[in-house]
Amino acid sequence: MDKKKIMNWVIAIIVAIVYLTVSIIFKAWAYSWLIWVAYAIYRFIAK
């Protein structure tokens, strides 16, 4: 795998961990989708 692909996987895993952590600690499942929206925008811009 090239470096960019590995970096994309690392970022995706970090986002998933942050999502779960925020959702569990703050019980903010209703608002945690904003993390995914931010990640989607980042992916769109980074492409």
Coordinates of N, CA and C in Angstrom, one line a residue:
M1 N 0.8 -1.2 0.0 CA 0.0 0.0 0.0 C 0.9 1.2 0.0
D2 N 0.5 2.2 -0.7 CA 1.2 3.5 -0.7 C 1.0 4.3 0.5
K3 N 1.8 5.3 0.7 CA 1.7 6.1 1.9 C 0.4 6.8 2.1
K4 N -0.2 7.3 1.0 CA -1.4 8.1 1.0 C -2.6 7.1 1.5
K5 N -2.6 5.9 1.0 CA -3.7 5.0 1.4 C -3.6 4.6 2.8
I6 N -2.4 4.4 3.3 CA -2.2 4.1 4.7 C -2.6 5.3 5.6
M7 N -2.3 6.5 5.2 CA -2.7 7.7 5.9 C -4.2 7.8 6.0
N8 N -4.9 7.5 4.9 CA -6.3 7.6 4.8 C -6.9 6.6 5.8
W9 N -6.4 5.4 5.9 CA -6.9 4.4 6.9 C -6.6 4.8 8.3
V10 N -5.5 5.4 8.6 CA -5.1 5.9 9.9 C -6.1 7.0 10.3
I11 N -6.4 7.9 9.4 CA -7.3 9.0 9.7 C -8.7 8.4 10.0
A12 N -9.2 7.5 9.1 CA -10.5 6.9 9.3 C -10.6 6.2 10.6
I13 N -9.6 5.5 11.1 CA -9.6 4.8 12.3 C -9.6 5.8 13.5
I14 N -8.9 6.8 13.4 CA -8.8 7.9 14.4 C -10.2 8.5 14.6
V15 N -10.8 8.8 13.4 CA -12.2 9.4 13.4 C -13.2 8.5 14.1
A16 N -13.1 7.2 13.8 CA -14.0 6.2 14.4 C -13.8 6.1 15.9
I17 N -12.6 6.2 16.4 CA -12.3 6.1 17.8 C -12.8 7.4 18.5
V18 N -12.5 8.5 17.9 CA -13.0 9.8 18.5 C -14.6 9.8 18.5
Y19 N -15.2 9.3 17.5 CA -16.7 9.2 17.4 C -17.2 8.3 18.6
L20 N -16.6 7.2 18.7 CA -17.1 6.3 19.8 C -16.8 6.8 21.2
T21 N -15.7 7.4 21.3 CA -15.3 8.0 22.6 C -16.3 9.1 23.0
V22 N -16.5 10.1 22.1 CA -17.4 11.2 22.4 C -18.8 10.7 22.6
S23 N -19.2 9.7 21.8 CA -20.6 9.2 22.0 C -20.8 8.5 23.3
I24 N -19.8 7.7 23.7 CA -20.0 6.9 25.0 C -19.8 7.8 26.2
I25 N -18.8 8.7 26.2 CA -18.5 9.5 27.4 C -19.6 10.5 27.6
F26 N -20.0 11.2 26.5 CA -21.0 12.3 26.7 C -22.4 11.9 26.4
K27 N -22.6 10.6 26.0 CA -23.9 10.0 25.7 C -24.5 11.0 24.7
A28 N -23.7 11.4 23.7 CA -24.2 12.4 22.7 C -24.4 11.7 21.3
W29 N -25.0 10.6 21.3 CA -25.2 9.9 20.0 C -26.0 10.8 19.0
A30 N -26.9 11.6 19.5 CA -27.6 12.5 18.5 C -26.8 13.5 17.9
Y31 N -25.7 14.0 18.5 CA -24.9 15.0 18.0 C -23.6 14.5 17.4
S32 N -23.2 13.3 17.7 CA -21.9 12.8 17.2 C -21.9 12.6 15.7
W33 N -23.0 12.6 15.0 CA -23.0 12.5 13.6 C -22.2 13.7 13.0
L34 N -22.1 14.8 13.7 CA -21.4 15.9 13.2 C -19.9 15.6 12.9
I35 N -19.4 14.7 13.7 CA -18.0 14.2 13.5 C -17.9 13.6 12.1
W36 N -18.9 12.8 11.8 CA -18.8 12.1 10.5 C -19.0 13.1 9.3
V37 N -19.9 14.1 9.5 CA -20.0 15.2 8.5 C -18.7 15.9 8.3
A38 N -18.0 16.3 9.4 CA -16.7 16.9 9.3 C -15.7 16.1 8.6
Y39 N -15.7 14.8 8.9 CA -14.8 13.8 8.2 C -15.1 13.8 6.7
A40 N -16.4 13.7 6.4 CA -16.8 13.6 5.0 C -16.4 14.9 4.2
I41 N -16.6 16.0 4.8 CA -16.1 17.3 4.2 C -14.6 17.3 4.0
Y42 N -13.9 16.8 5.0 CA -12.4 16.7 4.9 C -12.1 15.8 3.7
R43 N -12.7 14.6 3.6 CA -12.4 13.7 2.6 C -12.7 14.3 1.2
F44 N -13.7 15.0 1.1 CA -14.1 15.7 -0.2 C -13.1 16.7 -0.6
I45 N -12.6 17.5 0.4 CA -11.6 18.5 0.1 C -10.3 17.9 -0.2
A46 N -9.9 16.9 0.6 CA -8.6 16.3 0.5 C -8.4 15.5 -0.8
K47 N -9.5 15.1 -1.4 CA -9.5 14.3 -2.7 C -9.0 15.2 -3.8

